[in-house]
């Protein structure tokens, strides 16, 4: 059993409190991992069905997404991100979406960089750079790629 | 403005009757008025009323103490006793006295308040609210800090490369702004 003298206890409590207060900043970068859910949706204007799992994404029912009357989930993947490390997600059109966690902001939001290459045209990326700051659980969307008679809508949510 | 009637069949104007009683008419006017009074019981009653009022005034002026309220009360009583339809008690004097009294009292109070503020001593005690006193408050030093980040997502930087595109926001379930990047497929 470790005995702590009375004179040291306040100092230890003070040190523990300081560490708790800086919990959003002081953790080493290697210890910070963020989950990123990448949702790829094929949206079409023709009449059809909306995937039931998309009911919770209110943003997809607002303009301009509400112009699409058919929405099918093509792929759903979860990637673990660490600062300054990227993860690649292959899209149905053969392009690769790269997502990289830049940093965890002091206020808890995530700064990420996203790019989409163009394999059929070297040196010209489809989306060279997109830098976004997002709150945990709030997605951002990249849309506009044509595929299979519809439009790809990519939703990225960080947790 | 009182119109003076010139015919003997008409009532004598109040002003003219008063001037007759006071002896302020010319000889000719006085003769005409006297004739009208002689021919009319009502005019005689009016004249006698004037006489009584004059007597009351003469009686009171002999006294050293002048009781205005008592005098007016007596005049009211005398007028009320008179059956002449031309005479009636008008209570305006009392109302005016009350109004002027109220105004005077109000002005006096306002003046007193103004003087009190103007001449207030420099060292007069100032009302102190109990909460004005500085106090030490003990607060718990809670080391746990909750930080709530701004909701939503936003684009900080974008490079469309050879494509064209647009950046806009859509509203999330809680009304938070969610960033949308829409890229056109055309390559220029």
Coordinates of C-alpha atoms in Angstrom, one line a residue:
Chain A
X1 CA 0.0 0.0 0.0
X2 CA 1.3 3.4 -1.0
X3 CA 1.1 6.0 1.7
X4 CA 0.7 9.6 0.5
X5 CA 1.6 12.2 3.0
X6 CA -0.9 15.0 3.6
X7 CA 1.5 17.7 2.3
X8 CA 1.8 16.0 -1.2
X9 CA -1.9 15.3 -1.7
X10 CA -2.9 18.9 -2.7
X11 CA 0.0 19.0 -5.2
X12 CA -1.1 15.7 -6.8
X13 CA -4.7 16.9 -7.0
X14 CA -3.6 20.1 -8.6
X15 CA -1.6 18.2 -11.2
X16 CA -4.4 15.8 -12.0
X17 CA -6.8 18.7 -12.4
X18 CA -4.5 20.5 -14.8
X19 CA -4.1 17.3 -16.9
X20 CA -7.9 16.8 -17.0
X21 CA -8.4 20.4 -18.2
X22 CA -6.1 20.0 -21.1
X23 CA -7.4 16.6 -22.2
X24 CA -8.4 17.9 -25.7
X25 CA -4.9 19.2 -26.5
X26 CA -2.2 17.4 -24.5
X27 CA -2.7 13.9 -25.9
X28 CA 0.1 12.7 -28.3
X29 CA -0.8 12.8 -31.9
X30 CA -0.3 9.0 -32.2
X31 CA -2.9 8.4 -29.6
X32 CA -5.6 10.4 -31.5
X33 CA -7.7 8.3 -33.8
X34 CA -10.8 9.4 -35.5
X35 CA -13.4 7.3 -37.2
X36 CA -14.5 8.5 -40.6
X37 CA -17.6 7.0 -42.2
X38 CA -17.5 7.3 -46.0
X39 CA -21.0 6.8 -47.6
X40 CA -21.2 6.6 -51.4
X41 CA -24.7 7.1 -52.8
X42 CA -25.9 6.8 -56.3
X43 CA -28.6 9.4 -56.8
X44 CA -30.9 9.6 -59.8
X45 CA -33.6 12.0 -60.7
X46 CA -35.9 9.3 -62.1
X47 CA -38.6 8.1 -59.8
X48 CA -37.6 5.3 -57.5
X49 CA -36.9 4.5 -53.9
X50 CA -34.8 6.1 -51.2
X51 CA -32.7 3.8 -49.2
X52 CA -34.3 3.5 -45.7
X53 CA -31.0 4.0 -43.9
X54 CA -30.8 7.4 -45.5
X55 CA -33.9 8.6 -43.6
X56 CA -31.8 9.9 -40.8
X57 CA -29.7 12.1 -43.1
X58 CA -32.0 15.2 -43.2
X59 CA -29.6 17.0 -45.4
X60 CA -30.3 14.6 -48.3
X61 CA -34.0 15.7 -48.2
X62 CA -33.1 19.3 -48.8
X63 CA -32.2 21.1 -52.0
X64 CA -30.5 20.3 -54.2
X65 CA -30.5 16.7 -53.1
X66 CA -34.3 16.6 -53.0
X67 CA -34.2 16.7 -56.8
X68 CA -33.1 13.1 -56.7
X69 CA -36.0 10.7 -56.3
X70 CA -33.9 7.6 -56.2
X71 CA -31.0 7.1 -53.8
X72 CA -29.1 3.8 -53.4
X73 CA -26.2 3.2 -51.2
X74 CA -23.3 2.0 -53.3
X75 CA -20.8 1.5 -50.5
X76 CA -20.3 2.3 -46.8
X77 CA -16.9 2.1 -45.2
X78 CA -15.4 3.1 -41.9
X79 CA -11.9 4.3 -41.8
X80 CA -9.7 5.0 -38.8
X81 CA -7.8 8.2 -39.2
X82 CA -4.7 9.5 -37.4
X83 CA -3.3 12.9 -37.8
X84 CA -1.2 13.4 -41.0
X85 CA -2.1 9.9 -42.1
X86 CA -4.5 9.3 -45.0
X87 CA -6.9 6.5 -46.0
X88 CA -8.0 5.8 -49.5
X89 CA -11.5 4.7 -50.5
X90 CA -12.1 3.4 -54.0
X91 CA -15.2 4.9 -55.7
X92 CA -17.5 2.9 -58.0
X93 CA -16.2 5.0 -61.0
X94 CA -12.6 3.8 -60.4
X95 CA -11.4 7.0 -58.8
X96 CA -9.9 7.0 -55.4
X97 CA -11.0 9.3 -52.6
X98 CA -8.2 10.1 -50.2
X99 CA -9.1 11.5 -46.8
X100 CA -6.4 12.8 -44.3
X101 CA -6.9 14.0 -40.8
X102 CA -5.0 17.2 -40.4
X103 CA -5.6 17.8 -36.7
X104 CA -8.1 17.8 -34.0
X105 CA -9.0 21.4 -33.2
X106 CA -9.0 22.7 -29.6
X107 CA -12.8 22.9 -29.8
X108 CA -13.1 19.3 -30.7
X109 CA -13.7 19.7 -34.4
X110 CA -11.7 17.8 -37.0
X111 CA -9.8 19.4 -39.9
X112 CA -9.5 17.0 -42.8
X113 CA -8.3 17.1 -46.3
X114 CA -10.0 15.3 -49.1
X115 CA -8.9 14.7 -52.7
X116 CA -10.2 12.6 -55.6
X117 CA -7.8 11.5 -58.3
X118 CA -8.4 10.9 -61.9
X119 CA -6.7 7.6 -62.9
X120 CA -7.4 8.0 -66.6
X121 CA -5.6 11.4 -66.7
X122 CA -2.3 11.6 -64.9
X123 CA -1.4 14.8 -63.3
X124 CA -5.0 16.1 -63.3
X125 CA -6.9 15.2 -60.2
X126 CA -10.7 15.4 -60.2
X127 CA -10.6 17.2 -56.9
X128 CA -7.1 18.3 -56.1
X129 CA -7.8 19.7 -52.7
X130 CA -10.7 20.1 -50.3
X131 CA -10.1 21.1 -46.7
X132 CA -13.0 20.9 -44.3
X133 CA -13.5 21.5 -40.6
X134 CA -16.3 19.4 -39.3
X135 CA -17.9 18.7 -35.9
X136 CA -18.1 15.2 -34.6
X137 CA -21.1 13.5 -36.2
X138 CA -21.8 16.3 -38.7
X139 CA -21.2 15.2 -42.3
X140 CA -20.0 17.1 -45.4
X141 CA -20.7 16.1 -48.9
X142 CA -18.9 15.9 -52.2
X143 CA -21.2 15.4 -55.2
X144 CA -21.4 15.8 -58.9
X145 CA -19.6 12.8 -60.4
X146 CA -21.5 11.1 -63.1
X147 CA -21.9 7.4 -62.8
X148 CA -24.3 4.7 -64.1
X149 CA -26.9 7.2 -65.2
X150 CA -26.9 9.1 -62.0
X151 CA -24.8 11.2 -59.8
X152 CA -22.5 10.1 -57.0
X153 CA -23.0 11.8 -53.6
X154 CA -20.3 11.1 -51.1
X155 CA -21.0 11.9 -47.5
X156 CA -18.1 11.9 -45.0
X157 CA -18.9 11.9 -41.3
X158 CA -16.2 12.0 -38.6
X159 CA -16.7 10.6 -35.1
Chain B
X1 CA -71.1 89.9 -24.7
X2 CA -74.4 91.0 -23.2
X3 CA -76.8 92.5 -25.6
X4 CA -78.7 95.3 -24.1
X5 CA -82.4 95.2 -24.9
X6 CA -84.0 98.5 -25.9
X7 CA -87.7 97.7 -25.6
X8 CA -89.5 97.8 -22.3
X9 CA -91.2 94.4 -23.0
X10 CA -87.8 92.7 -22.9
X11 CA -85.8 91.8 -19.9
X12 CA -83.2 94.3 -18.7
X13 CA -79.7 93.1 -19.3
X14 CA -77.8 92.2 -16.1
X15 CA -75.1 94.6 -16.8
X16 CA -77.6 97.5 -17.4
X17 CA -79.6 96.6 -14.2
X18 CA -76.4 96.6 -12.2
X19 CA -75.3 99.9 -13.6
X20 CA -78.7 101.3 -12.9
X21 CA -78.5 100.1 -9.3
X22 CA -75.0 101.6 -9.0
X23 CA -76.2 104.9 -10.6
X24 CA -73.9 104.6 -13.5
X25 CA -76.5 105.2 -16.2
X26 CA -77.2 108.5 -17.9
X27 CA -80.3 110.3 -17.0
X28 CA -82.2 109.2 -20.0
X29 CA -81.1 105.6 -19.7
X30 CA -82.1 105.6 -16.0
X31 CA -85.5 106.9 -16.8
X32 CA -86.1 104.1 -19.3
X33 CA -84.9 101.4 -16.9
X34 CA -86.9 102.8 -14.1
X35 CA -90.0 102.7 -16.2
X36 CA -89.3 99.1 -17.2
X37 CA -88.8 98.1 -13.5
X38 CA -92.0 99.8 -12.5
X39 CA -93.9 97.8 -15.1
X40 CA -92.4 94.4 -14.3
X41 CA -92.6 92.5 -11.1
X42 CA -89.7 90.3 -12.2
X43 CA -87.5 93.3 -12.8
X44 CA -88.5 94.6 -9.3
X45 CA -87.5 91.3 -7.8
X46 CA -84.2 91.4 -9.6
X47 CA -83.5 94.9 -8.4
X48 CA -84.4 93.9 -4.8
X49 CA -82.0 91.0 -5.1
X50 CA -79.2 93.3 -6.1
X51 CA -80.1 95.4 -3.1
X52 CA -79.9 92.5 -0.7
X53 CA -76.5 91.4 -2.1
X54 CA -75.2 94.9 -1.8
X55 CA -76.4 95.0 1.8
X56 CA -74.6 91.8 2.5
X57 CA -71.4 93.1 1.1
X58 CA -71.7 96.4 3.0
X59 CA -72.4 94.5 6.2
X60 CA -69.4 92.2 5.9
X61 CA -66.9 94.9 4.9
X62 CA -67.6 96.6 8.3
X63 CA -66.2 93.6 10.0
X64 CA -62.5 93.2 10.5
X65 CA -62.5 89.5 9.9
X66 CA -63.6 88.6 6.4
X67 CA -65.0 85.1 6.1
X68 CA -65.2 84.5 2.4
X69 CA -66.7 81.0 2.7
X70 CA -69.4 82.2 5.0
X71 CA -70.2 85.1 2.8
X72 CA -70.5 82.9 -0.3
X73 CA -72.7 80.5 1.6
X74 CA -75.0 83.3 2.5
X75 CA -75.2 84.5 -1.0
X76 CA -75.9 81.0 -2.3
X77 CA -78.7 80.7 0.2
X78 CA -80.2 84.1 -0.8
X79 CA -80.0 83.3 -4.5
X80 CA -81.5 79.9 -3.9
X81 CA -84.4 81.4 -2.1
X82 CA -85.1 83.8 -5.0
X83 CA -87.6 82.4 -7.5
X84 CA -86.3 84.5 -10.4
X85 CA -85.4 82.2 -13.2
X86 CA -82.6 84.6 -14.2
X87 CA -80.7 83.9 -11.0
X88 CA -78.9 80.6 -10.3
X89 CA -76.0 79.4 -8.2
X90 CA -72.9 78.6 -10.2
X91 CA -70.5 76.4 -8.3
X92 CA -67.5 77.4 -10.5
X93 CA -65.9 79.4 -7.7
X94 CA -65.5 76.4 -5.5
X95 CA -64.2 74.3 -8.3
X96 CA -61.8 76.9 -9.3
X97 CA -60.6 77.3 -5.7
X98 CA -60.1 73.5 -5.5
X99 CA -58.2 73.4 -8.7
X100 CA -56.0 76.3 -7.9
X101 CA -55.4 74.9 -4.5
X102 CA -54.3 71.6 -6.0
X103 CA -52.1 73.3 -8.5
X104 CA -50.5 75.4 -5.8
X105 CA -49.9 72.4 -3.6
X106 CA -48.4 70.4 -6.5
X107 CA -46.1 73.3 -7.4
X108 CA -45.0 73.6 -3.9
X109 CA -44.2 69.9 -3.6
X110 CA -42.3 70.0 -6.9
X111 CA -40.4 73.0 -5.7
X112 CA -39.6 71.3 -2.4
X113 CA -38.3 68.2 -4.2
X114 CA -36.2 70.3 -6.6
X115 CA -34.7 72.3 -3.7
X116 CA -34.0 69.1 -1.8
X117 CA -32.0 67.7 -4.7
X118 CA -30.2 71.0 -5.5
X119 CA -29.2 71.7 -1.9
X120 CA -28.5 68.2 -0.9
X121 CA -25.4 68.1 1.3
X122 CA -22.3 66.6 -0.2
X123 CA -21.9 64.1 2.5
X124 CA -25.5 63.0 2.5
X125 CA -25.8 59.2 2.9
X126 CA -26.5 57.4 -0.3
X127 CA -28.8 54.5 -0.2
X128 CA -26.8 51.3 -0.6
X129 CA -28.3 48.2 -1.9
X130 CA -27.3 45.1 0.1
X131 CA -25.8 43.6 -3.1
X132 CA -23.6 46.6 -3.7
X133 CA -21.1 45.6 -1.0
X134 CA -18.1 43.8 -2.3
X135 CA -18.2 40.3 -1.1
X136 CA -16.0 37.3 -1.6
X137 CA -17.7 34.4 -3.2
X138 CA -16.5 30.9 -3.0
X139 CA -16.7 29.0 -6.2
X140 CA -15.9 25.4 -6.7
X141 CA -12.9 24.8 -8.9
X142 CA -14.2 22.1 -11.2
X143 CA -11.3 20.8 -13.2
X144 CA -13.5 19.1 -15.7
X145 CA -14.1 21.4 -18.6
X146 CA -16.7 20.7 -21.2
X147 CA -16.1 22.2 -24.6
X148 CA -18.9 22.2 -27.1
X149 CA -17.6 22.8 -30.6
X150 CA -19.6 24.7 -33.2
X151 CA -22.0 22.4 -35.0
X152 CA -21.8 21.6 -38.6
X153 CA -19.1 21.5 -41.2
X154 CA -17.5 24.2 -43.3
X155 CA -15.1 24.4 -46.2
X156 CA -11.8 26.1 -45.4
X157 CA -10.0 25.7 -48.7
X158 CA -10.8 24.1 -52.0
X159 CA -9.0 23.6 -55.4
X160 CA -11.3 22.5 -58.2
X161 CA -8.3 22.0 -60.5
X162 CA -9.5 22.0 -64.1
X163 CA -13.1 21.5 -63.1
X164 CA -15.8 24.0 -62.2
X165 CA -17.7 23.6 -59.0
X166 CA -19.6 25.4 -56.3
X167 CA -19.6 25.3 -52.5
X168 CA -22.8 25.8 -50.5
X169 CA -24.5 24.6 -47.4
X170 CA -27.5 22.5 -46.5
X171 CA -29.3 22.4 -43.2
X172 CA -28.8 19.4 -40.9
X173 CA -31.3 17.9 -38.6
X174 CA -30.6 20.3 -35.8
X175 CA -30.3 23.3 -38.2
X176 CA -26.6 23.2 -38.4
X177 CA -24.9 24.1 -41.6
X178 CA -23.4 21.2 -43.6
X179 CA -20.9 21.9 -46.3
X180 CA -21.6 20.6 -49.8
X181 CA -19.1 20.7 -52.7
X182 CA -20.6 20.1 -56.1
X183 CA -18.2 19.5 -58.9
X184 CA -19.0 19.6 -62.6
X185 CA -17.7 16.8 -64.7
X186 CA -16.6 19.1 -67.5
X187 CA -12.9 19.5 -67.9
X188 CA -11.5 22.8 -69.3

